[in-house]
């Protein structure tokens, strides 16, 4: 049987019309290629070395293992392509082998993808508490600074970002700093607490990696007693001490953090994609919340305030439907009956150490987000003139 084809020798760009036929039988058979016009023999390909190449519809392209990479024969049209397949049974064998390799590769790739998904969805959250211990505190501090910058930028863009009292030597800030230092005293935490009270309409408080914590003015407006304020701050400092913010970030941003570890970039693009917003709305596990509550109770015993104030504040915020919308404290720190009972059981009876905040300190904290004298009048005047 003779078939016409187009021949590329893989050495020059010339394409020649040829006739192909099989000589011999069995393993010694050869595919003889002769010029269509002169009938001169151009090449002999060992029939067992031929293999299929990718081609267009209704054509068959083949190459030979011992020939140049670009050498090929092209049989056009279904009839000639089918006859060539019948003429060269090795093509069907090679096709099946190639198909098997592709299916195995797809199977391995699918299994690897499923393994990664399973590890990401189930394994990483389970191991996050252990993985966080491998993160050097210095890297967590740098990451915390990046997240703080993201949050400040987001708040500025949406509702403005303003620290209620930027003076670190004010009575309110000195009282908060003293409370935070005493709260983490003896815990062995490598982080120095940095607490900022921010003017915003969202009632929330949260802790970030590296020791940073925020208390929003809308929540401070809802806070009625020094014990409530101390309970919330102690709870958030519990998240700092137990590194729950870093643990949550590992759980929710494992891929970016993995890239960051590999590239040595813990503060750049690998983790910059919205981690700040994710941490503002962090829903820690129940065990993390219990750990933070236990820490708050321990601080309450040492600094003489009632930890149940935290539950009272959560209930008050929950009662205001409008205030519990986006990023509200209740959504990030859900108050369950079990949790309230646990906090009530930790009532402090020994008040010999004095209150966590003096009356003057609490008054300074409570009013630290109030407008300065004359500021409201100035704003009204600006609005009227504007």
mmCIF file of C-alpha atoms in Angstrom:
data_model
loop_
_atom_site.group_PDB
_atom_site.id
_atom_site.type_symbol
_atom_site.label_atom_id
_atom_site.label_comp_id
_atom_site.label_asym_id
_atom_site.label_seq_id
_atom_site.Cartn_x
_atom_site.Cartn_y
_atom_site.Cartn_z
ATOM 1 C CA UNK A 1 0.000 0.000 0.000
ATOM 2 C CA UNK A 2 1.304 3.420 -0.984
ATOM 3 C CA UNK A 3 0.144 6.699 0.568
ATOM 4 C CA UNK A 4 0.839 10.292 -0.388
ATOM 5 C CA UNK A 5 2.040 12.724 2.283
ATOM 6 C CA UNK A 6 3.978 15.931 2.800
ATOM 7 C CA UNK A 7 7.476 15.497 4.179
ATOM 8 C CA UNK A 8 9.625 17.791 6.386
ATOM 9 C CA UNK A 9 13.140 16.521 6.984
ATOM 10 C CA UNK A 10 13.637 18.729 10.081
ATOM 11 C CA UNK A 11 16.804 20.288 8.683
ATOM 12 C CA UNK A 12 15.573 22.740 6.046
ATOM 13 C CA UNK A 13 12.321 24.612 5.529
ATOM 14 C CA UNK A 14 11.506 22.830 2.248
ATOM 15 C CA UNK A 15 8.336 20.723 2.208
ATOM 16 C CA UNK A 16 8.153 17.887 -0.318
ATOM 17 C CA UNK A 17 5.317 15.767 -1.657
ATOM 18 C CA UNK A 18 6.196 12.119 -1.109
ATOM 19 C CA UNK A 19 4.936 8.562 -1.356
ATOM 20 C CA UNK A 20 5.203 6.282 1.683
ATOM 21 C CA UNK A 21 5.172 2.488 1.768
ATOM 22 C CA UNK A 22 6.120 -0.275 4.182
ATOM 23 C CA UNK A 23 8.965 -2.672 3.347
ATOM 24 C CA UNK A 24 9.580 -5.832 5.312
ATOM 25 C CA UNK A 25 7.620 -7.392 8.132
ATOM 26 C CA UNK A 26 7.677 -7.480 11.886
ATOM 27 C CA UNK A 27 10.368 -5.661 13.916
ATOM 28 C CA UNK A 28 12.582 -5.156 10.839
ATOM 29 C CA UNK A 29 9.937 -3.351 8.783
ATOM 30 C CA UNK A 30 10.673 0.179 7.554
ATOM 31 C CA UNK A 31 8.672 3.126 6.315
ATOM 32 C CA UNK A 32 10.200 4.098 2.951
ATOM 33 C CA UNK A 33 9.776 7.736 1.880
ATOM 34 C CA UNK A 34 10.241 8.530 -1.846
ATOM 35 C CA UNK A 35 9.867 11.762 -3.798
ATOM 36 C CA UNK A 36 6.502 11.927 -5.573
ATOM 37 C CA UNK A 37 7.960 13.205 -8.853
ATOM 38 C CA UNK A 38 11.396 11.592 -9.167
ATOM 39 C CA UNK A 39 10.610 8.467 -7.161
ATOM 40 C CA UNK A 40 14.023 8.877 -5.527
ATOM 41 C CA UNK A 41 14.263 7.426 -2.044
ATOM 42 C CA UNK A 42 14.609 10.217 0.530
ATOM 43 C CA UNK A 43 14.466 8.441 3.910
ATOM 44 C CA UNK A 44 13.785 5.178 5.681
ATOM 45 C CA UNK A 45 12.140 5.317 9.095
ATOM 46 C CA UNK A 46 12.151 2.261 11.345
ATOM 47 C CA UNK A 47 8.468 1.374 11.659
ATOM 48 C CA UNK A 48 8.784 0.723 15.392
ATOM 49 C CA UNK A 49 10.173 4.231 16.021
ATOM 50 C CA UNK A 50 7.296 6.237 14.613
ATOM 51 C CA UNK A 51 5.005 8.148 16.973
ATOM 52 C CA UNK A 52 2.011 10.462 16.523
ATOM 53 C CA UNK A 53 2.322 14.234 16.719
ATOM 54 C CA UNK A 54 -0.378 16.778 17.493
ATOM 55 C CA UNK A 55 -2.065 17.954 14.312
ATOM 56 C CA UNK A 56 -5.159 19.558 12.860
ATOM 57 C CA UNK A 57 -8.498 17.870 12.403
ATOM 58 C CA UNK A 58 -8.659 15.368 9.544
ATOM 59 C CA UNK A 59 -4.878 14.920 9.360
ATOM 60 C CA UNK A 60 -2.239 12.646 10.880
ATOM 61 C CA UNK A 61 1.247 13.867 11.713
ATOM 62 C CA UNK A 62 3.998 11.438 12.659
ATOM 63 C CA UNK A 63 7.644 11.655 13.629
ATOM 64 C CA UNK A 64 10.444 9.139 14.261
ATOM 65 C CA UNK A 65 12.509 8.771 17.406
ATOM 66 C CA UNK A 66 15.912 8.601 15.666
ATOM 67 C CA UNK A 67 15.248 11.494 13.270
ATOM 68 C CA UNK A 68 15.652 15.277 13.790
ATOM 69 C CA UNK A 69 13.089 16.888 16.100
ATOM 70 C CA UNK A 70 11.346 18.730 13.254
ATOM 71 C CA UNK A 71 11.147 15.730 10.899
ATOM 72 C CA UNK A 72 7.578 14.726 10.195
ATOM 73 C CA UNK A 73 5.141 13.247 7.722
ATOM 74 C CA UNK A 74 1.703 14.781 7.281
ATOM 75 C CA UNK A 75 -1.180 12.685 5.931
ATOM 76 C CA UNK A 76 -4.165 14.884 5.028
ATOM 77 C CA UNK A 77 -7.803 13.812 4.927
ATOM 78 C CA UNK A 78 -9.562 11.094 6.896
ATOM 79 C CA UNK A 79 -9.040 8.330 4.304
ATOM 80 C CA UNK A 80 -5.237 8.718 4.102
ATOM 81 C CA UNK A 81 -4.949 9.288 7.864
ATOM 82 C CA UNK A 82 -6.936 6.093 8.568
ATOM 83 C CA UNK A 83 -4.886 4.067 6.048
ATOM 84 C CA UNK A 84 -1.647 5.357 7.598
ATOM 85 C CA UNK A 85 -2.879 4.282 11.020
ATOM 86 C CA UNK A 86 -3.577 0.798 9.639
ATOM 87 C CA UNK A 87 -0.185 0.738 7.857
ATOM 88 C CA UNK A 88 1.693 1.602 11.073
ATOM 89 C CA UNK A 89 0.250 -0.383 14.016
ATOM 90 C CA UNK A 90 2.970 1.064 16.293
ATOM 91 C CA UNK A 91 1.108 4.364 16.130
ATOM 92 C CA UNK A 92 -1.880 2.906 17.972
ATOM 93 C CA UNK A 93 0.415 1.451 20.652
ATOM 94 C CA UNK A 94 2.205 4.764 21.111
ATOM 95 C CA UNK A 95 -1.141 6.584 21.208
ATOM 96 C CA UNK A 96 -2.388 4.291 23.976
ATOM 97 C CA UNK A 97 0.854 4.728 25.903
ATOM 98 C CA UNK A 98 0.661 8.527 25.568
ATOM 99 C CA UNK A 99 -2.987 8.495 26.584
ATOM 100 C CA UNK A 100 -2.105 6.437 29.649
ATOM 101 C CA UNK A 101 0.660 8.870 30.620
ATOM 102 C CA UNK A 102 -1.732 11.796 30.291
ATOM 103 C CA UNK A 103 -4.379 10.075 32.416
ATOM 104 C CA UNK A 104 -1.810 9.188 35.088
ATOM 105 C CA UNK A 105 -0.503 12.760 35.102
ATOM 106 C CA UNK A 106 -4.063 14.088 35.406
ATOM 107 C CA UNK A 107 -4.766 11.631 38.217
ATOM 108 C CA UNK A 108 -1.627 12.638 40.109
ATOM 109 C CA UNK A 109 -2.369 16.342 39.597
ATOM 110 C CA UNK A 110 -5.981 15.872 40.753
ATOM 111 C CA UNK A 111 -4.881 13.925 43.828
ATOM 112 C CA UNK A 112 -2.302 16.607 44.639
ATOM 113 C CA UNK A 113 -4.927 19.346 44.249
ATOM 114 C CA UNK A 114 -7.376 17.487 46.484
ATOM 115 C CA UNK A 115 -4.619 16.977 49.073
ATOM 116 C CA UNK A 116 -3.803 20.680 49.050
ATOM 117 C CA UNK A 117 -7.486 21.613 49.416
ATOM 118 C CA UNK A 118 -7.995 19.145 52.268
ATOM 119 C CA UNK A 119 -4.840 20.383 53.993
ATOM 120 C CA UNK A 120 -5.875 24.011 53.509
ATOM 121 C CA UNK A 121 -9.487 23.596 54.631
ATOM 122 C CA UNK A 122 -8.980 21.124 57.471
ATOM 123 C CA UNK A 123 -5.300 20.635 58.235
ATOM 124 C CA UNK A 124 -4.118 24.239 58.456
ATOM 125 C CA UNK A 125 -6.781 25.397 60.939
ATOM 126 C CA UNK A 126 -6.082 22.357 63.116
ATOM 127 C CA UNK A 127 -2.341 22.933 63.024
ATOM 128 C CA UNK A 128 -2.436 26.740 63.147
ATOM 129 C CA UNK A 129 -1.943 26.861 66.925
ATOM 130 C CA UNK A 130 1.198 24.770 66.527
ATOM 131 C CA UNK A 131 2.428 26.550 63.410
ATOM 132 C CA UNK A 132 2.186 29.947 65.112
ATOM 133 C CA UNK A 133 4.913 28.866 67.531
ATOM 134 C CA UNK A 134 7.304 28.629 64.573
ATOM 135 C CA UNK A 135 6.762 32.261 63.597
ATOM 136 C CA UNK A 136 9.512 34.431 65.150
ATOM 137 C CA UNK A 137 8.057 37.296 67.243
ATOM 138 C CA UNK A 138 10.041 39.800 65.158
ATOM 139 C CA UNK A 139 8.249 38.684 61.989
ATOM 140 C CA UNK A 140 4.876 38.828 63.750
ATOM 141 C CA UNK A 141 5.628 42.386 64.886
ATOM 142 C CA UNK A 142 6.502 43.421 61.322
ATOM 143 C CA UNK A 143 3.360 41.743 60.039
ATOM 144 C CA UNK A 144 1.324 43.486 62.741
ATOM 145 C CA UNK A 145 2.664 46.853 61.602
ATOM 146 C CA UNK A 146 1.594 46.045 58.037
ATOM 147 C CA UNK A 147 -1.906 45.073 59.189
ATOM 148 C CA UNK A 148 -2.208 48.230 61.331
ATOM 149 C CA UNK A 149 -1.285 50.332 58.287
ATOM 150 C CA UNK A 150 -3.951 48.523 56.226
ATOM 151 C CA UNK A 151 -6.614 49.115 58.860
ATOM 152 C CA UNK A 152 -5.718 52.772 59.216
ATOM 153 C CA UNK A 153 -5.870 53.176 55.443
ATOM 154 C CA UNK A 154 -9.237 51.406 55.224
ATOM 155 C CA UNK A 155 -10.753 53.470 58.017
ATOM 156 C CA UNK A 156 -9.429 56.704 56.548
ATOM 157 C CA UNK A 157 -10.975 55.849 53.183
ATOM 158 C CA UNK A 158 -14.386 54.916 54.620
ATOM 159 C CA UNK A 159 -15.004 57.054 57.670
ATOM 160 C CA UNK A 160 -11.790 58.810 58.549
ATOM 161 C CA UNK A 161 -9.181 57.550 60.986
ATOM 162 C CA UNK A 162 -8.553 59.533 64.124
ATOM 163 C CA UNK A 163 -6.890 58.490 67.359
ATOM 164 C CA UNK A 164 -9.074 59.936 70.097
ATOM 165 C CA UNK A 165 -6.168 61.005 72.303
ATOM 166 C CA UNK A 166 -2.776 60.983 70.560
ATOM 167 C CA UNK A 167 -0.933 62.251 73.658
ATOM 168 C CA UNK A 168 0.807 59.226 75.262
ATOM 169 C CA UNK A 169 1.264 61.195 78.500
ATOM 170 C CA UNK A 170 -2.419 61.999 78.977
ATOM 171 C CA UNK A 171 -4.105 60.569 82.061
ATOM 172 C CA UNK A 172 -6.260 58.225 79.973
ATOM 173 C CA UNK A 173 -3.395 56.821 77.904
ATOM 174 C CA UNK A 174 -1.123 56.420 80.919
ATOM 175 C CA UNK A 175 -3.892 54.521 82.727
ATOM 176 C CA UNK A 176 -4.498 52.230 79.732
ATOM 177 C CA UNK A 177 -0.766 51.591 79.269
ATOM 178 C CA UNK A 178 -0.345 50.809 82.978
ATOM 179 C CA UNK A 179 -3.308 48.425 82.919
ATOM 180 C CA UNK A 180 -1.991 46.631 79.799
ATOM 181 C CA UNK A 181 1.524 46.287 81.249
ATOM 182 C CA UNK A 182 0.160 44.778 84.474
ATOM 183 C CA UNK A 183 -2.213 42.522 82.563
ATOM 184 C CA UNK A 184 0.583 40.845 80.547
ATOM 185 C CA UNK A 185 3.078 40.890 83.416
ATOM 186 C CA UNK A 186 4.497 37.421 84.031
ATOM 187 C CA UNK A 187 2.950 35.890 80.896
ATOM 188 C CA UNK A 188 6.232 35.708 79.006
ATOM 189 C CA UNK A 189 4.739 37.405 75.955
ATOM 190 C CA UNK A 190 7.402 38.952 73.719
ATOM 191 C CA UNK A 191 5.053 41.774 72.694
ATOM 192 C CA UNK A 192 4.591 45.183 74.285
ATOM 193 C CA UNK A 193 0.870 46.033 74.164
ATOM 194 C CA UNK A 194 -0.022 48.991 71.950
ATOM 195 C CA UNK A 195 -3.641 50.043 72.525
ATOM 196 C CA UNK A 196 -5.323 52.780 70.509
ATOM 197 C CA UNK A 197 -8.804 54.220 71.034
ATOM 198 C CA UNK A 198 -10.192 55.226 67.623
ATOM 199 C CA UNK A 199 -13.064 57.554 66.753
ATOM 200 C CA UNK A 200 -15.549 55.579 64.631
ATOM 201 C CA UNK A 201 -19.254 54.694 64.536
ATOM 202 C CA UNK A 202 -18.644 50.927 64.646
ATOM 203 C CA UNK A 203 -18.814 49.261 68.101
ATOM 204 C CA UNK A 204 -15.826 46.958 68.077
ATOM 205 C CA UNK A 205 -12.611 46.008 69.802
ATOM 206 C CA UNK A 206 -10.015 43.606 68.448
ATOM 207 C CA UNK A 207 -6.418 42.474 68.770
ATOM 208 C CA UNK A 208 -3.871 42.150 65.966
ATOM 209 C CA UNK A 209 -0.603 40.219 65.629
ATOM 210 C CA UNK A 210 2.395 41.733 67.367
ATOM 211 C CA UNK A 211 0.611 43.243 70.375
ATOM 212 C CA UNK A 212 -1.612 45.836 68.681
ATOM 213 C CA UNK A 213 -5.181 46.371 69.938
ATOM 214 C CA UNK A 214 -7.962 48.774 68.964
ATOM 215 C CA UNK A 215 -10.970 49.995 70.973
ATOM 216 C CA UNK A 216 -13.522 51.922 68.925
ATOM 217 C CA UNK A 217 -15.226 55.015 70.301
ATOM 218 C CA UNK A 218 -18.717 53.680 69.483
ATOM 219 C CA UNK A 219 -18.044 50.799 71.845
ATOM 220 C CA UNK A 220 -16.600 53.158 74.451
ATOM 221 C CA UNK A 221 -19.856 55.133 74.276
ATOM 222 C CA UNK A 222 -21.706 51.893 75.112
ATOM 223 C CA UNK A 223 -19.291 51.063 77.949
ATOM 224 C CA UNK A 224 -20.805 52.161 81.267
ATOM 225 C CA UNK A 225 -18.282 51.052 83.881
ATOM 226 C CA UNK A 226 -14.557 50.733 84.343
ATOM 227 C CA UNK A 227 -15.032 46.987 84.894
ATOM 228 C CA UNK A 228 -16.629 46.618 81.461
ATOM 229 C CA UNK A 229 -13.768 48.484 79.825
ATOM 230 C CA UNK A 230 -11.178 46.468 81.788
ATOM 231 C CA UNK A 231 -12.927 43.201 80.900
ATOM 232 C CA UNK A 232 -12.877 43.906 77.159
ATOM 233 C CA UNK A 233 -9.254 45.082 77.208
ATOM 234 C CA UNK A 234 -8.130 42.086 79.267
ATOM 235 C CA UNK A 235 -9.940 39.773 76.851
ATOM 236 C CA UNK A 236 -8.232 41.365 73.833
ATOM 237 C CA UNK A 237 -4.867 41.205 75.587
ATOM 238 C CA UNK A 238 -5.573 37.506 76.090
ATOM 239 C CA UNK A 239 -5.734 37.172 72.309
ATOM 240 C CA UNK A 240 -2.372 38.985 72.120
ATOM 241 C CA UNK A 241 -0.709 36.760 74.717
ATOM 242 C CA UNK A 242 -1.996 33.568 73.082
ATOM 243 C CA UNK A 243 -1.161 34.926 69.587
ATOM 244 C CA UNK A 244 -4.686 34.207 68.334
ATOM 245 C CA UNK A 245 -4.458 36.949 65.679
ATOM 246 C CA UNK A 246 -1.440 35.257 64.096
ATOM 247 C CA UNK A 247 -3.142 31.886 64.429
ATOM 248 C CA UNK A 248 -6.242 33.213 62.666
ATOM 249 C CA UNK A 249 -4.141 34.788 59.951
ATOM 250 C CA UNK A 250 -2.355 31.492 59.334
ATOM 251 C CA UNK A 251 -5.726 29.737 59.061
ATOM 252 C CA UNK A 252 -7.267 32.244 56.647
ATOM 253 C CA UNK A 253 -4.202 33.295 54.663
ATOM 254 C CA UNK A 254 -2.116 30.139 54.651
ATOM 255 C CA UNK A 255 -1.178 30.375 50.975
ATOM 256 C CA UNK A 256 0.037 33.960 51.138
ATOM 257 C CA UNK A 257 1.926 33.318 54.353
ATOM 258 C CA UNK A 258 3.551 30.218 52.878
ATOM 259 C CA UNK A 259 4.760 32.290 49.938
ATOM 260 C CA UNK A 260 5.963 34.902 52.415
ATOM 261 C CA UNK A 261 7.966 32.338 54.373
ATOM 262 C CA UNK A 262 9.506 30.938 51.178
ATOM 263 C CA UNK A 263 10.373 34.354 49.732
ATOM 264 C CA UNK A 264 11.324 35.887 53.067
ATOM 265 C CA UNK A 265 8.632 38.528 52.596
ATOM 266 C CA UNK A 266 6.325 38.730 55.608
ATOM 267 C CA UNK A 267 5.312 42.348 55.095
ATOM 268 C CA UNK A 268 4.911 42.668 51.330
ATOM 269 C CA UNK A 269 2.428 41.665 48.682
ATOM 270 C CA UNK A 270 2.244 38.027 49.725
ATOM 271 C CA UNK A 271 0.197 38.893 52.840
ATOM 272 C CA UNK A 272 -1.037 42.369 52.004
ATOM 273 C CA UNK A 273 -4.224 41.314 50.279
ATOM 274 C CA UNK A 274 -6.900 42.349 52.721
ATOM 275 C CA UNK A 275 -5.581 40.668 55.864
ATOM 276 C CA UNK A 276 -6.393 43.777 57.854
ATOM 277 C CA UNK A 277 -10.095 43.554 57.037
ATOM 278 C CA UNK A 278 -10.042 39.817 57.725
ATOM 279 C CA UNK A 279 -8.592 40.360 61.180
ATOM 280 C CA UNK A 280 -11.021 43.131 62.099
ATOM 281 C CA UNK A 281 -13.803 40.611 61.486
ATOM 282 C CA UNK A 282 -11.948 37.638 62.995
ATOM 283 C CA UNK A 283 -14.239 34.996 64.401
ATOM 284 C CA UNK A 284 -11.926 33.138 66.694
ATOM 285 C CA UNK A 285 -12.674 29.566 67.612
ATOM 286 C CA UNK A 286 -14.614 28.865 70.783
ATOM 287 C CA UNK A 287 -11.458 27.523 72.372
ATOM 288 C CA UNK A 288 -9.625 30.778 71.559
ATOM 289 C CA UNK A 289 -12.472 32.787 73.080
ATOM 290 C CA UNK A 290 -12.402 30.590 76.181
ATOM 291 C CA UNK A 291 -8.652 31.106 76.469
ATOM 292 C CA UNK A 292 -9.063 34.878 76.205
ATOM 293 C CA UNK A 293 -11.890 34.801 78.783
ATOM 294 C CA UNK A 294 -9.751 32.748 81.186
ATOM 295 C CA UNK A 295 -6.929 35.219 80.723
ATOM 296 C CA UNK A 296 -9.321 38.109 81.422
ATOM 297 C CA UNK A 297 -10.503 36.346 84.576
ATOM 298 C CA UNK A 298 -6.917 35.866 85.753
ATOM 299 C CA UNK A 299 -6.213 39.561 85.123
ATOM 300 C CA UNK A 300 -9.427 40.423 87.002
ATOM 301 C CA UNK A 301 -8.208 38.507 90.043
ATOM 302 C CA UNK A 302 -4.872 40.309 89.950
ATOM 303 C CA UNK A 303 -6.221 43.796 89.201
ATOM 304 C CA UNK A 304 -9.510 43.576 91.109
ATOM 305 C CA UNK A 305 -12.300 44.109 88.585
ATOM 306 C CA UNK A 306 -15.330 42.004 87.692
ATOM 307 C CA UNK A 307 -14.864 39.970 84.461
ATOM 308 C CA UNK A 308 -18.653 39.615 84.079
ATOM 309 C CA UNK A 309 -18.605 43.238 82.927
ATOM 310 C CA UNK A 310 -17.479 41.889 79.551
ATOM 311 C CA UNK A 311 -20.697 39.854 79.272
ATOM 312 C CA UNK A 312 -22.805 42.839 80.361
ATOM 313 C CA UNK A 313 -21.289 45.017 77.635
ATOM 314 C CA UNK A 314 -21.784 42.333 74.979
ATOM 315 C CA UNK A 315 -25.451 42.035 75.944
ATOM 316 C CA UNK A 316 -25.917 45.789 75.773
ATOM 317 C CA UNK A 317 -24.350 45.995 72.309
ATOM 318 C CA UNK A 318 -26.454 43.037 71.145
ATOM 319 C CA UNK A 319 -29.637 44.804 72.237
ATOM 320 C CA UNK A 320 -29.013 47.602 69.703
ATOM 321 C CA UNK A 321 -29.797 46.072 66.299
ATOM 322 C CA UNK A 322 -28.504 49.049 64.351
ATOM 323 C CA UNK A 323 -25.169 48.980 66.151
ATOM 324 C CA UNK A 324 -24.597 45.259 65.634
ATOM 325 C CA UNK A 325 -24.320 45.356 61.874
ATOM 326 C CA UNK A 326 -21.007 45.212 59.987
ATOM 327 C CA UNK A 327 -17.978 44.456 62.189
ATOM 328 C CA UNK A 328 -19.985 44.670 65.432
ATOM 329 C CA UNK A 329 -18.396 43.260 68.564
ATOM 330 C CA UNK A 330 -21.093 40.615 68.980
ATOM 331 C CA UNK A 331 -20.387 39.034 65.570
ATOM 332 C CA UNK A 332 -16.696 38.691 66.331
ATOM 333 C CA UNK A 333 -17.110 37.747 69.996
ATOM 334 C CA UNK A 334 -20.433 35.862 70.223
ATOM 335 C CA UNK A 335 -21.930 35.768 73.709
ATOM 336 C CA UNK A 336 -23.326 32.329 74.501
ATOM 337 C CA UNK A 337 -25.173 31.352 77.690
ATOM 338 C CA UNK A 338 -22.293 29.018 78.483
ATOM 339 C CA UNK A 339 -19.851 31.887 78.156
ATOM 340 C CA UNK A 340 -21.865 34.210 80.377
ATOM 341 C CA UNK A 341 -22.218 31.542 83.066
ATOM 342 C CA UNK A 342 -18.468 30.952 82.978
ATOM 343 C CA UNK A 343 -17.775 34.696 83.377
ATOM 344 C CA UNK A 344 -20.324 35.000 86.209
ATOM 345 C CA UNK A 345 -18.654 32.116 88.014
ATOM 346 C CA UNK A 346 -15.380 34.046 88.034
ATOM 347 C CA UNK A 347 -16.678 36.916 90.165
ATOM 348 C CA UNK A 348 -13.825 38.583 92.077
ATOM 349 C CA UNK A 349 -14.361 38.960 95.823
ATOM 350 C CA UNK A 350 -10.928 40.224 96.874
ATOM 351 C CA UNK A 351 -10.733 43.951 96.160
ATOM 352 C CA UNK A 352 -7.818 44.661 98.472
ATOM 353 C CA UNK A 353 -5.627 45.687 95.540
ATOM 354 C CA UNK A 354 -7.907 48.582 94.629
ATOM 355 C CA UNK A 355 -9.787 49.144 91.340
ATOM 356 C CA UNK A 356 -8.225 48.595 87.923
ATOM 357 C CA UNK A 357 -8.826 52.291 87.194
ATOM 358 C CA UNK A 358 -9.365 55.140 89.609
ATOM 359 C CA UNK A 359 -12.476 57.276 89.222
ATOM 360 C CA UNK A 360 -10.398 60.052 87.672
ATOM 361 C CA UNK A 361 -8.721 57.632 85.231
ATOM 362 C CA UNK A 362 -12.039 56.105 84.182
ATOM 363 C CA UNK A 363 -13.545 59.548 83.655
ATOM 364 C CA UNK A 364 -10.548 60.485 81.488
ATOM 365 C CA UNK A 365 -10.890 57.269 79.448
ATOM 366 C CA UNK A 366 -14.652 57.620 79.094
ATOM 367 C CA UNK A 367 -14.332 61.166 77.740
ATOM 368 C CA UNK A 368 -11.139 60.764 75.705
ATOM 369 C CA UNK A 369 -13.132 60.692 72.432
ATOM 370 C CA UNK A 370 -15.317 63.652 73.355
ATOM 371 C CA UNK A 371 -14.747 66.737 71.167
ATOM 372 C CA UNK A 372 -12.469 69.379 72.624
ATOM 373 C CA UNK A 373 -14.186 72.490 74.076
ATOM 374 C CA UNK A 374 -15.242 74.737 71.211
ATOM 375 C CA UNK A 375 -14.657 72.038 68.572
ATOM 376 C CA UNK A 376 -18.371 71.381 68.076
ATOM 377 C CA UNK A 377 -19.078 75.074 67.704
ATOM 378 C CA UNK A 378 -16.247 75.393 65.196
ATOM 379 C CA UNK A 379 -17.640 72.499 63.177
ATOM 380 C CA UNK A 380 -21.123 74.027 63.181
ATOM 381 C CA UNK A 381 -19.698 77.344 62.027
ATOM 382 C CA UNK A 382 -17.741 75.579 59.268
ATOM 383 C CA UNK A 383 -20.850 73.702 58.127
ATOM 384 C CA UNK A 384 -22.877 76.897 57.951
ATOM 385 C CA UNK A 385 -20.164 78.785 56.060
ATOM 386 C CA UNK A 386 -19.286 75.855 53.827
#
